[in-house]
Amino acid sequence: MTEKTYQHIKELLSEAGLKATHPRIAVLHELMLSDEHPSAEQLHDRVSRQYPSVSLGSVYRVLEKLVEADLVYQVATRGGSKRYDANLEQHCHIYSINTEEIQDYYDPELNELIKNYFHEKQVSNFKITDIKLQINGEKRDPKSKVTIV
Amino acid sequence: MTEKTYQHIKELLSEAGLKATHPRIAVLHELMLSDEHPSAEQLHDRVSRQYPSVSLGSVYRVLEKLVEADLVYQVATRGGSKRYDANLEQHCHIYSINTEEIQDYYDPELNELIKNYFHEKQVSNFKITDIKLQINGEKRDPKSKVTIV
DNA sequence: CTCCTAAATGAGAATTATTCCTATTTGGCT
DNA sequence: AGCCAAATAGGAATAATTCTCATTTAGGAG
């Protein structure tokens, strides 16, 4: 991790009122590097390479805090383990049931469409944090990416 | 359960190529009665009242089979336990993070909008089974329903 | 209607995912 | 440099789900 990245992550944590500890910096960094929405265990594996002393329990606790602080998004899945996403831009998920992969799908036009649609709506007794479109299905060739054009 | 309902559920199972066993009939029936997207354990509690011999393990197995046969939908959640839905009509979910409640939201206009949008799109290497919009947030008064108009 | 067999079940052990506990350590402030 | 509330490591405990295997059952064949 470059000095610049390191400082940036420290700032993100401080701004959120969280102590910039090694486990937190390392977990957030790994999550920012990844686009595959890893689980706590996967993150622990990766973090352990650089910081072998970080425990799995801490990774769980760190993730909980990061989600609470809105620095990290917790992805909705159909079971298995919890999955996380450090990309907070509005985007969709392509959820491949057979491979458990969750691929991002960016579509500004679609975002606009949904945003406008709900702009007209009155939602009572509920504070919307986000609206997420999930495209569910099965990946045909597990080795290749899914593309939408 | 009326005789008619019973026969109907038996037919659904047969048509899907599944033996119409008591655990299966009971679980599917309970799920059809419910609109709160229960977990396996909740379903087991309910089924147990009528059929005390049905084991929790069987409820898990039955649900797996029903999902496989597309008689039941498995809802995406942010952890906790797996949740199920016997309503296969296209609809959205309002997911209340604080109460773990998942409320249905029917909106034919929105369904059309999304359907049309993706009709134009080319999706490669993927077989879409469904596209689900999830409205995430926090319920203000946990005792009342959320409404969207 | 009874028999047969593959499939499904019940009961409980085993596994996986996550949270909790407590003594120790550490980041951020003075 | 020293303090202290907050965070951590390590491991125990709990929750959710799957697995194992002996027994039962649904539904087709005779």
mmCIF file of C-alpha atoms (C1' of nucleotides) in Angstrom:
data_model
loop_
_atom_site.group_PDB
_atom_site.id
_atom_site.type_symbol
_atom_site.label_atom_id
_atom_site.label_comp_id
_atom_site.label_asym_id
_atom_site.label_seq_id
_atom_site.Cartn_x
_atom_site.Cartn_y
_atom_site.Cartn_z
ATOM 1 C CA MET A 1 0.000 0.000 0.000
ATOM 2 C CA THR A 2 1.384 3.395 -0.967
ATOM 3 C CA GLU A 3 1.859 6.078 1.650
ATOM 4 C CA LYS A 4 -0.852 8.110 -0.051
ATOM 5 C CA THR A 5 -3.417 5.294 0.067
ATOM 6 C CA TYR A 6 -2.518 4.640 3.676
ATOM 7 C CA GLN A 7 -3.104 8.263 4.628
ATOM 8 C CA HIS A 8 -6.345 8.346 2.674
ATOM 9 C CA ILE A 9 -7.727 5.317 4.485
ATOM 10 C CA LYS A 10 -6.678 6.738 7.858
ATOM 11 C CA GLU A 11 -8.580 9.891 7.038
ATOM 12 C CA LEU A 12 -11.699 7.982 6.034
ATOM 13 C CA LEU A 13 -11.646 6.214 9.375
ATOM 14 C CA SER A 14 -10.972 9.356 11.407
ATOM 15 C CA GLU A 15 -13.719 11.253 9.640
ATOM 16 C CA ALA A 16 -16.097 8.468 10.525
ATOM 17 C CA GLY A 17 -14.987 8.772 14.159
ATOM 18 C CA LEU A 18 -13.184 5.442 14.171
ATOM 19 C CA LYS A 19 -9.701 4.856 15.533
ATOM 20 C CA ALA A 20 -7.319 4.114 12.698
ATOM 21 C CA THR A 21 -6.085 0.730 13.883
ATOM 22 C CA HIS A 22 -4.071 -1.728 11.840
ATOM 23 C CA PRO A 23 -6.897 -4.246 11.487
ATOM 24 C CA ARG A 24 -9.258 -1.550 10.275
ATOM 25 C CA ILE A 25 -6.823 -0.048 7.805
ATOM 26 C CA ALA A 26 -5.879 -3.460 6.468
ATOM 27 C CA VAL A 27 -9.457 -4.732 6.094
ATOM 28 C CA LEU A 28 -10.709 -1.573 4.429
ATOM 29 C CA HIS A 29 -7.713 -1.556 2.113
ATOM 30 C CA GLU A 30 -8.252 -5.145 1.025
ATOM 31 C CA LEU A 31 -11.908 -4.503 0.473
ATOM 32 C CA MET A 32 -11.151 -1.452 -1.648
ATOM 33 C CA LEU A 33 -8.762 -3.485 -3.784
ATOM 34 C CA SER A 34 -11.320 -6.197 -4.408
ATOM 35 C CA ASP A 35 -14.253 -6.181 -6.781
ATOM 36 C CA GLU A 36 -15.539 -9.604 -5.881
ATOM 37 C CA HIS A 37 -17.452 -8.801 -2.684
ATOM 38 C CA PRO A 38 -15.456 -11.022 -0.341
ATOM 39 C CA SER A 39 -16.624 -12.652 2.860
ATOM 40 C CA ALA A 40 -15.100 -11.990 6.290
ATOM 41 C CA GLU A 41 -13.064 -15.159 6.022
ATOM 42 C CA GLN A 42 -11.695 -14.293 2.589
ATOM 43 C CA LEU A 43 -10.722 -10.862 3.854
ATOM 44 C CA HIS A 44 -9.021 -12.413 6.842
ATOM 45 C CA ASP A 45 -6.994 -14.676 4.560
ATOM 46 C CA ARG A 46 -5.826 -11.695 2.536
ATOM 47 C CA VAL A 47 -5.166 -9.397 5.459
ATOM 48 C CA SER A 48 -3.200 -12.150 7.190
ATOM 49 C CA ARG A 49 -0.523 -12.113 4.509
ATOM 50 C CA GLN A 50 0.546 -8.610 5.547
ATOM 51 C CA TYR A 51 -0.616 -8.629 9.157
ATOM 52 C CA PRO A 52 -0.556 -12.233 10.391
ATOM 53 C CA SER A 53 -1.605 -11.197 13.882
ATOM 54 C CA VAL A 54 -5.033 -9.877 12.865
ATOM 55 C CA SER A 55 -7.614 -12.342 14.139
ATOM 56 C CA LEU A 56 -10.721 -13.516 12.330
ATOM 57 C CA GLY A 57 -12.844 -12.200 15.173
ATOM 58 C CA SER A 58 -11.401 -8.746 14.619
ATOM 59 C CA VAL A 59 -12.177 -8.881 10.930
ATOM 60 C CA TYR A 60 -15.805 -9.563 11.824
ATOM 61 C CA ARG A 61 -15.850 -6.724 14.339
ATOM 62 C CA VAL A 62 -14.099 -4.328 11.989
ATOM 63 C CA LEU A 63 -16.563 -5.077 9.198
ATOM 64 C CA GLU A 64 -19.469 -4.507 11.555
ATOM 65 C CA LYS A 65 -18.064 -1.094 12.466
ATOM 66 C CA LEU A 66 -17.325 -0.166 8.875
ATOM 67 C CA VAL A 67 -20.868 -1.018 7.810
ATOM 68 C CA GLU A 68 -22.259 0.934 10.754
ATOM 69 C CA ALA A 69 -20.156 3.921 9.716
ATOM 70 C CA ASP A 70 -21.354 3.634 6.106
ATOM 71 C CA LEU A 71 -17.832 3.118 4.825
ATOM 72 C CA VAL A 72 -18.730 -0.339 3.585
ATOM 73 C CA TYR A 73 -21.874 -1.850 2.135
ATOM 74 C CA GLN A 74 -23.172 -5.243 3.159
ATOM 75 C CA VAL A 75 -24.446 -7.126 0.147
ATOM 76 C CA ALA A 76 -27.707 -9.088 0.193
ATOM 77 C CA THR A 77 -27.166 -12.737 -0.649
ATOM 78 C CA ARG A 78 -29.114 -15.969 -0.588
ATOM 79 C CA GLY A 79 -27.216 -17.404 2.339
ATOM 80 C CA GLY A 80 -23.764 -18.824 2.761
ATOM 81 C CA SER A 81 -21.682 -16.086 4.284
ATOM 82 C CA LYS A 82 -22.022 -12.342 4.562
ATOM 83 C CA ARG A 83 -20.426 -10.413 1.726
ATOM 84 C CA TYR A 84 -19.038 -6.909 1.660
ATOM 85 C CA ASP A 85 -18.484 -4.103 -0.823
ATOM 86 C CA ALA A 86 -16.371 -0.988 -0.379
ATOM 87 C CA ASN A 87 -17.721 0.604 -3.524
ATOM 88 C CA LEU A 88 -20.412 3.014 -2.437
ATOM 89 C CA GLU A 89 -21.291 4.408 -5.848
ATOM 90 C CA GLN A 90 -24.787 3.460 -6.962
ATOM 91 C CA HIS A 91 -24.563 0.244 -8.958
ATOM 92 C CA CYS A 92 -26.331 -3.077 -9.497
ATOM 93 C CA HIS A 93 -25.279 -6.610 -8.736
ATOM 94 C CA ILE A 94 -25.320 -9.581 -11.024
ATOM 95 C CA TYR A 95 -25.693 -12.502 -8.675
ATOM 96 C CA SER A 96 -24.679 -15.817 -10.119
ATOM 97 C CA ILE A 97 -26.401 -18.495 -8.045
ATOM 98 C CA ASN A 98 -24.321 -21.399 -9.307
ATOM 99 C CA THR A 99 -20.911 -19.830 -8.710
ATOM 100 C CA GLU A 100 -21.767 -17.587 -5.720
ATOM 101 C CA GLU A 101 -20.151 -14.742 -7.634
ATOM 102 C CA ILE A 102 -21.443 -11.216 -7.354
ATOM 103 C CA GLN A 103 -20.400 -9.003 -10.221
ATOM 104 C CA ASP A 104 -20.920 -5.246 -10.354
ATOM 105 C CA TYR A 105 -22.978 -3.710 -13.106
ATOM 106 C CA TYR A 106 -22.764 0.046 -13.638
ATOM 107 C CA ASP A 107 -25.566 1.666 -15.549
ATOM 108 C CA PRO A 108 -26.111 5.391 -14.999
ATOM 109 C CA GLU A 109 -29.203 5.397 -17.199
ATOM 110 C CA LEU A 110 -30.840 2.697 -15.113
ATOM 111 C CA ASN A 111 -29.869 4.489 -11.906
ATOM 112 C CA GLU A 112 -31.569 7.626 -13.179
ATOM 113 C CA LEU A 113 -34.657 5.709 -14.181
ATOM 114 C CA ILE A 114 -35.076 4.182 -10.730
ATOM 115 C CA LYS A 115 -34.184 7.372 -8.919
ATOM 116 C CA ASN A 116 -36.765 9.328 -10.885
ATOM 117 C CA TYR A 117 -39.393 6.670 -10.456
ATOM 118 C CA PHE A 118 -39.115 6.733 -6.683
ATOM 119 C CA HIS A 119 -38.774 10.472 -6.564
ATOM 120 C CA GLU A 120 -42.499 10.678 -7.278
ATOM 121 C CA LYS A 121 -43.384 8.157 -4.607
ATOM 122 C CA GLN A 122 -44.386 8.747 -1.014
ATOM 123 C CA VAL A 123 -42.820 6.223 1.325
ATOM 124 C CA SER A 124 -44.198 6.339 4.845
ATOM 125 C CA ASN A 125 -42.791 4.875 8.059
ATOM 126 C CA PHE A 126 -39.497 4.052 6.364
ATOM 127 C CA LYS A 127 -36.140 5.703 5.871
ATOM 128 C CA ILE A 128 -34.706 4.451 2.583
ATOM 129 C CA THR A 129 -30.942 4.002 2.694
ATOM 130 C CA ASP A 130 -30.601 2.596 -0.801
ATOM 131 C CA ILE A 131 -32.446 0.915 -3.622
ATOM 132 C CA LYS A 132 -30.657 -2.008 -5.151
ATOM 133 C CA LEU A 133 -31.384 -3.914 -8.292
ATOM 134 C CA GLN A 134 -30.148 -7.462 -8.308
ATOM 135 C CA ILE A 135 -29.999 -9.492 -11.489
ATOM 136 C CA ASN A 136 -30.174 -13.141 -10.479
ATOM 137 C CA GLY A 137 -29.338 -16.120 -12.593
ATOM 138 C CA GLU A 138 -26.727 -18.639 -13.603
ATOM 139 C CA LYS A 139 -23.414 -17.997 -15.191
ATOM 140 C CA ARG A 140 -22.920 -20.182 -18.235
ATOM 141 C CA ASP A 141 -19.131 -20.329 -18.429
ATOM 142 C CA PRO A 142 -17.876 -19.857 -14.848
ATOM 143 C CA LYS A 143 -14.474 -18.735 -16.090
ATOM 144 C CA SER A 144 -15.652 -15.782 -18.175
ATOM 145 C CA LYS A 145 -17.276 -12.557 -17.114
ATOM 146 C CA VAL A 146 -20.895 -11.648 -17.619
ATOM 147 C CA THR A 147 -21.501 -8.652 -19.874
ATOM 148 C CA ILE A 148 -24.541 -6.485 -20.415
ATOM 149 C CA VAL A 149 -24.713 -4.036 -23.321
ATOM 150 C CA MET B 1 -56.287 -26.774 5.284
ATOM 151 C CA THR B 2 -59.287 -27.387 3.049
ATOM 152 C CA GLU B 3 -59.459 -30.493 0.914
ATOM 153 C CA LYS B 4 -59.203 -28.273 -2.166
ATOM 154 C CA THR B 5 -56.019 -26.545 -0.998
ATOM 155 C CA TYR B 6 -54.548 -29.899 -0.082
ATOM 156 C CA GLN B 7 -55.237 -31.295 -3.549
ATOM 157 C CA HIS B 8 -53.864 -28.173 -5.168
ATOM 158 C CA ILE B 9 -50.593 -28.389 -3.285
ATOM 159 C CA LYS B 10 -50.291 -32.095 -4.077
ATOM 160 C CA GLU B 11 -50.682 -31.265 -7.734
ATOM 161 C CA LEU B 12 -48.044 -28.546 -7.607
ATOM 162 C CA LEU B 13 -45.608 -31.022 -6.133
ATOM 163 C CA SER B 14 -46.450 -33.800 -8.595
ATOM 164 C CA GLU B 15 -46.168 -31.486 -11.554
ATOM 165 C CA ALA B 16 -42.715 -30.516 -10.334
ATOM 166 C CA GLY B 17 -41.792 -34.190 -10.156
ATOM 167 C CA LEU B 18 -41.667 -34.250 -6.358
ATOM 168 C CA LYS B 19 -43.282 -36.870 -4.143
ATOM 169 C CA ALA B 20 -46.163 -35.332 -2.249
ATOM 170 C CA THR B 21 -44.999 -36.120 1.260
ATOM 171 C CA HIS B 22 -46.454 -34.693 4.454
ATOM 172 C CA PRO B 23 -43.441 -32.519 5.255
ATOM 173 C CA ARG B 24 -43.491 -31.047 1.765
ATOM 174 C CA ILE B 25 -47.215 -30.376 1.727
ATOM 175 C CA ALA B 26 -47.104 -28.834 5.192
ATOM 176 C CA VAL B 27 -44.091 -26.604 4.523
ATOM 177 C CA LEU B 28 -45.403 -25.360 1.196
ATOM 178 C CA HIS B 29 -48.800 -24.722 2.729
ATOM 179 C CA GLU B 30 -47.382 -22.697 5.616
ATOM 180 C CA LEU B 31 -45.235 -20.722 3.248
ATOM 181 C CA MET B 32 -48.218 -19.962 1.037
ATOM 182 C CA LEU B 33 -50.177 -18.710 4.033
ATOM 183 C CA SER B 34 -47.403 -16.381 5.135
ATOM 184 C CA ASP B 35 -46.441 -13.017 3.726
ATOM 185 C CA GLU B 36 -43.516 -12.405 6.027
ATOM 186 C CA HIS B 37 -40.839 -14.495 4.298
ATOM 187 C CA PRO B 38 -40.153 -16.884 7.157
ATOM 188 C CA SER B 39 -36.931 -18.726 7.925
ATOM 189 C CA ALA B 40 -36.597 -22.513 8.033
ATOM 190 C CA GLU B 41 -36.856 -22.440 11.805
ATOM 191 C CA GLN B 42 -40.005 -20.324 11.803
ATOM 192 C CA LEU B 43 -41.588 -22.654 9.276
ATOM 193 C CA HIS B 44 -40.639 -25.633 11.398
ATOM 194 C CA ASP B 45 -42.327 -24.062 14.434
ATOM 195 C CA ARG B 46 -45.528 -23.551 12.476
ATOM 196 C CA VAL B 47 -45.527 -26.907 10.728
ATOM 197 C CA SER B 48 -44.877 -28.632 14.052
ATOM 198 C CA ARG B 49 -48.253 -27.575 15.408
ATOM 199 C CA GLN B 50 -50.045 -29.770 12.884
ATOM 200 C CA TYR B 51 -47.338 -32.323 12.221
ATOM 201 C CA PRO B 52 -45.164 -32.557 15.348
ATOM 202 C CA SER B 53 -43.069 -35.319 13.854
ATOM 203 C CA VAL B 54 -41.632 -33.195 11.038
ATOM 204 C CA SER B 55 -37.981 -32.536 11.856
ATOM 205 C CA LEU B 56 -36.095 -29.312 11.380
ATOM 206 C CA GLY B 57 -33.636 -31.107 9.126
ATOM 207 C CA SER B 58 -36.489 -32.114 6.851
ATOM 208 C CA VAL B 59 -37.762 -28.564 6.670
ATOM 209 C CA TYR B 60 -34.318 -27.525 5.429
ATOM 210 C CA ARG B 61 -34.286 -30.343 2.910
ATOM 211 C CA VAL B 62 -37.821 -29.664 1.756
ATOM 212 C CA LEU B 63 -37.093 -25.972 1.238
ATOM 213 C CA GLU B 64 -34.001 -26.824 -0.773
ATOM 214 C CA LYS B 65 -36.072 -29.054 -3.052
ATOM 215 C CA LEU B 66 -38.867 -26.511 -3.415
ATOM 216 C CA VAL B 67 -36.402 -23.802 -4.406
ATOM 217 C CA GLU B 68 -34.742 -26.173 -6.861
ATOM 218 C CA ALA B 69 -38.147 -26.929 -8.387
ATOM 219 C CA ASP B 70 -38.981 -23.219 -8.638
ATOM 220 C CA LEU B 71 -41.998 -23.580 -6.406
ATOM 221 C CA VAL B 72 -40.427 -21.295 -3.826
ATOM 222 C CA TYR B 73 -38.166 -18.281 -4.048
ATOM 223 C CA GLN B 74 -35.186 -17.770 -1.766
ATOM 224 C CA VAL B 75 -34.937 -14.159 -0.705
ATOM 225 C CA ALA B 76 -31.628 -12.294 -0.622
ATOM 226 C CA THR B 77 -30.823 -10.959 2.847
ATOM 227 C CA ARG B 78 -27.913 -9.399 4.663
ATOM 228 C CA GLY B 79 -27.206 -12.427 6.799
ATOM 229 C CA GLY B 80 -28.963 -13.975 9.729
ATOM 230 C CA SER B 81 -30.951 -16.867 8.342
ATOM 231 C CA LYS B 82 -32.207 -17.824 4.918
ATOM 232 C CA ARG B 83 -35.682 -16.567 4.123
ATOM 233 C CA TYR B 84 -38.282 -17.967 1.748
ATOM 234 C CA ASP B 85 -41.192 -16.737 -0.333
ATOM 235 C CA ALA B 86 -43.920 -18.801 -1.993
ATOM 236 C CA ASN B 87 -45.215 -15.860 -3.963
ATOM 237 C CA LEU B 88 -43.731 -16.157 -7.422
ATOM 238 C CA GLU B 89 -45.439 -13.150 -8.992
ATOM 239 C CA GLN B 90 -42.996 -10.397 -9.886
ATOM 240 C CA HIS B 91 -42.749 -8.030 -6.938
ATOM 241 C CA CYS B 92 -40.225 -6.025 -4.932
ATOM 242 C CA HIS B 93 -39.038 -6.314 -1.373
ATOM 243 C CA ILE B 94 -38.843 -3.609 1.229
ATOM 244 C CA TYR B 95 -36.091 -4.783 3.505
ATOM 245 C CA SER B 96 -36.083 -3.223 6.926
ATOM 246 C CA ILE B 97 -32.583 -3.622 8.319
ATOM 247 C CA ASN B 98 -33.459 -2.782 11.904
ATOM 248 C CA THR B 99 -36.389 -5.181 12.249
ATOM 249 C CA GLU B 100 -35.244 -7.883 9.807
ATOM 250 C CA GLU B 101 -38.663 -7.624 8.210
ATOM 251 C CA ILE B 102 -39.145 -8.124 4.493
ATOM 252 C CA GLN B 103 -42.349 -6.646 3.178
ATOM 253 C CA ASP B 104 -43.710 -7.173 -0.318
ATOM 254 C CA TYR B 105 -44.251 -4.253 -2.614
ATOM 255 C CA TYR B 106 -46.348 -4.758 -5.727
ATOM 256 C CA ASP B 107 -45.956 -2.228 -8.479
ATOM 257 C CA PRO B 108 -46.952 -3.333 -11.988
ATOM 258 C CA GLU B 109 -45.768 -0.059 -13.496
ATOM 259 C CA LEU B 110 -42.306 -0.505 -12.032
ATOM 260 C CA ASN B 111 -42.201 -4.126 -13.173
ATOM 261 C CA GLU B 112 -42.991 -2.994 -16.711
ATOM 262 C CA LEU B 113 -40.353 -0.308 -16.574
ATOM 263 C CA ILE B 114 -37.627 -2.729 -15.562
ATOM 264 C CA LYS B 115 -38.784 -5.457 -17.916
ATOM 265 C CA ASN B 116 -38.745 -3.059 -20.847
ATOM 266 C CA TYR B 117 -35.400 -1.643 -19.883
ATOM 267 C CA PHE B 118 -33.734 -5.035 -19.879
ATOM 268 C CA HIS B 119 -35.585 -6.173 -22.952
ATOM 269 C CA GLU B 120 -33.274 -3.939 -24.972
ATOM 270 C CA LYS B 121 -30.152 -5.265 -23.315
ATOM 271 C CA GLN B 122 -27.868 -8.050 -24.426
ATOM 272 C CA VAL B 123 -26.722 -10.187 -21.522
ATOM 273 C CA SER B 124 -23.996 -12.635 -22.403
ATOM 274 C CA ASN B 125 -22.767 -15.691 -20.524
ATOM 275 C CA PHE B 126 -25.691 -15.519 -18.109
ATOM 276 C CA LYS B 127 -29.170 -16.981 -17.844
ATOM 277 C CA ILE B 128 -31.312 -14.485 -15.946
ATOM 278 C CA THR B 129 -33.837 -16.140 -13.668
ATOM 279 C CA ASP B 130 -35.225 -12.946 -12.185
ATOM 280 C CA ILE B 131 -34.528 -9.294 -11.597
ATOM 281 C CA LYS B 132 -35.329 -8.090 -8.126
ATOM 282 C CA LEU B 133 -35.508 -4.604 -6.772
ATOM 283 C CA GLN B 134 -34.848 -4.311 -3.080
ATOM 284 C CA ILE B 135 -35.646 -1.149 -1.182
ATOM 285 C CA ASN B 136 -33.380 -1.096 1.850
ATOM 286 C CA GLY B 137 -33.734 1.064 4.914
ATOM 287 C CA GLU B 138 -35.069 1.348 8.426
ATOM 288 C CA LYS B 139 -38.615 1.115 9.585
ATOM 289 C CA ARG B 140 -39.529 4.040 11.810
ATOM 290 C CA ASP B 141 -42.373 2.534 13.829
ATOM 291 C CA PRO B 142 -41.691 -1.201 13.958
ATOM 292 C CA LYS B 143 -45.343 -1.943 14.723
ATOM 293 C CA SER B 144 -46.833 -0.308 11.630
ATOM 294 C CA LYS B 145 -46.525 -1.243 8.001
ATOM 295 C CA VAL B 146 -44.518 0.606 5.414
ATOM 296 C CA THR B 147 -46.547 2.101 2.594
ATOM 297 C CA ILE B 148 -45.528 3.419 -0.796
ATOM 298 C CA VAL B 149 -47.965 5.412 -2.921
ATOM 299 C "C1'" DC C 1 -55.238 -54.082 -3.119
ATOM 300 C "C1'" DT C 2 -50.594 -55.529 -1.839
ATOM 301 C "C1'" DC C 3 -45.774 -55.526 -2.834
ATOM 302 C "C1'" DC C 4 -41.563 -53.325 -4.024
ATOM 303 C "C1'" DT C 5 -38.079 -49.904 -4.386
ATOM 304 C "C1'" DA C 6 -36.138 -45.597 -4.762
ATOM 305 C "C1'" DA C 7 -36.697 -41.570 -2.488
ATOM 306 C "C1'" DA C 8 -37.627 -39.093 1.681
ATOM 307 C "C1'" DT C 9 -37.583 -38.747 6.572
ATOM 308 C "C1'" DG C 10 -36.280 -38.375 11.792
ATOM 309 C "C1'" DA C 11 -32.885 -37.953 15.023
ATOM 310 C "C1'" DG C 12 -28.905 -36.384 16.183
ATOM 311 C "C1'" DA C 13 -23.930 -35.646 15.063
ATOM 312 C "C1'" DA C 14 -20.960 -32.630 12.494
ATOM 313 C "C1'" DT C 15 -19.737 -28.544 10.144
ATOM 314 C "C1'" DT C 16 -19.785 -23.706 9.055
ATOM 315 C "C1'" DA C 17 -20.469 -18.952 10.095
ATOM 316 C "C1'" DT C 18 -20.644 -15.671 13.463
ATOM 317 C "C1'" DT C 19 -20.693 -13.637 18.031
ATOM 318 C "C1'" DC C 20 -19.177 -13.345 22.691
ATOM 319 C "C1'" DC C 21 -15.777 -13.165 26.545
ATOM 320 C "C1'" DT C 22 -11.761 -11.508 28.905
ATOM 321 C "C1'" DA C 23 -7.111 -10.361 29.648
ATOM 322 C "C1'" DT C 24 -3.905 -7.559 27.044
ATOM 323 C "C1'" DT C 25 -2.589 -3.990 23.814
ATOM 324 C "C1'" DT C 26 -2.877 0.332 21.391
ATOM 325 C "C1'" DG C 27 -4.210 4.902 19.226
ATOM 326 C "C1'" DG C 28 -4.930 9.435 20.160
ATOM 327 C "C1'" DC C 29 -4.905 12.836 23.528
ATOM 328 C "C1'" DT C 30 -2.453 15.552 26.977
ATOM 329 C "C1'" DA D 1 6.301 10.092 27.909
ATOM 330 C "C1'" DG D 2 2.064 8.588 30.163
ATOM 331 C "C1'" DC D 3 -2.864 7.826 30.455
ATOM 332 C "C1'" DC D 4 -7.186 5.530 29.388
ATOM 333 C "C1'" DA D 5 -11.108 4.371 26.762
ATOM 334 C "C1'" DA D 6 -11.512 1.699 22.942
ATOM 335 C "C1'" DA D 7 -9.937 -2.094 20.224
ATOM 336 C "C1'" DT D 8 -7.681 -6.487 19.802
ATOM 337 C "C1'" DA D 9 -6.160 -11.651 20.014
ATOM 338 C "C1'" DG D 10 -7.410 -15.908 21.116
ATOM 339 C "C1'" DG D 11 -10.448 -19.039 22.168
ATOM 340 C "C1'" DA D 12 -15.002 -20.503 23.910
ATOM 341 C "C1'" DA D 13 -19.848 -20.286 22.870
ATOM 342 C "C1'" DT D 14 -23.793 -19.913 19.964
ATOM 343 C "C1'" DA D 15 -26.511 -19.966 15.711
ATOM 344 C "C1'" DA D 16 -27.554 -21.739 11.265
ATOM 345 C "C1'" DT D 17 -27.214 -25.298 8.241
ATOM 346 C "C1'" DT D 18 -25.787 -29.709 6.384
ATOM 347 C "C1'" DC D 19 -24.711 -34.475 6.772
ATOM 348 C "C1'" DT D 20 -25.210 -39.461 8.129
ATOM 349 C "C1'" DC D 21 -27.658 -43.487 8.395
ATOM 350 C "C1'" DA D 22 -31.216 -46.543 9.958
ATOM 351 C "C1'" DT D 23 -36.171 -46.475 9.166
ATOM 352 C "C1'" DT D 24 -40.364 -45.139 6.783
ATOM 353 C "C1'" DT D 25 -43.213 -43.919 2.928
ATOM 354 C "C1'" DA D 26 -45.194 -42.567 -1.723
ATOM 355 C "C1'" DG D 27 -46.565 -44.178 -5.722
ATOM 356 C "C1'" DG D 28 -45.970 -47.351 -9.624
ATOM 357 C "C1'" DA D 29 -46.207 -52.403 -11.042
ATOM 358 C "C1'" DG D 30 -48.422 -56.517 -10.798
#
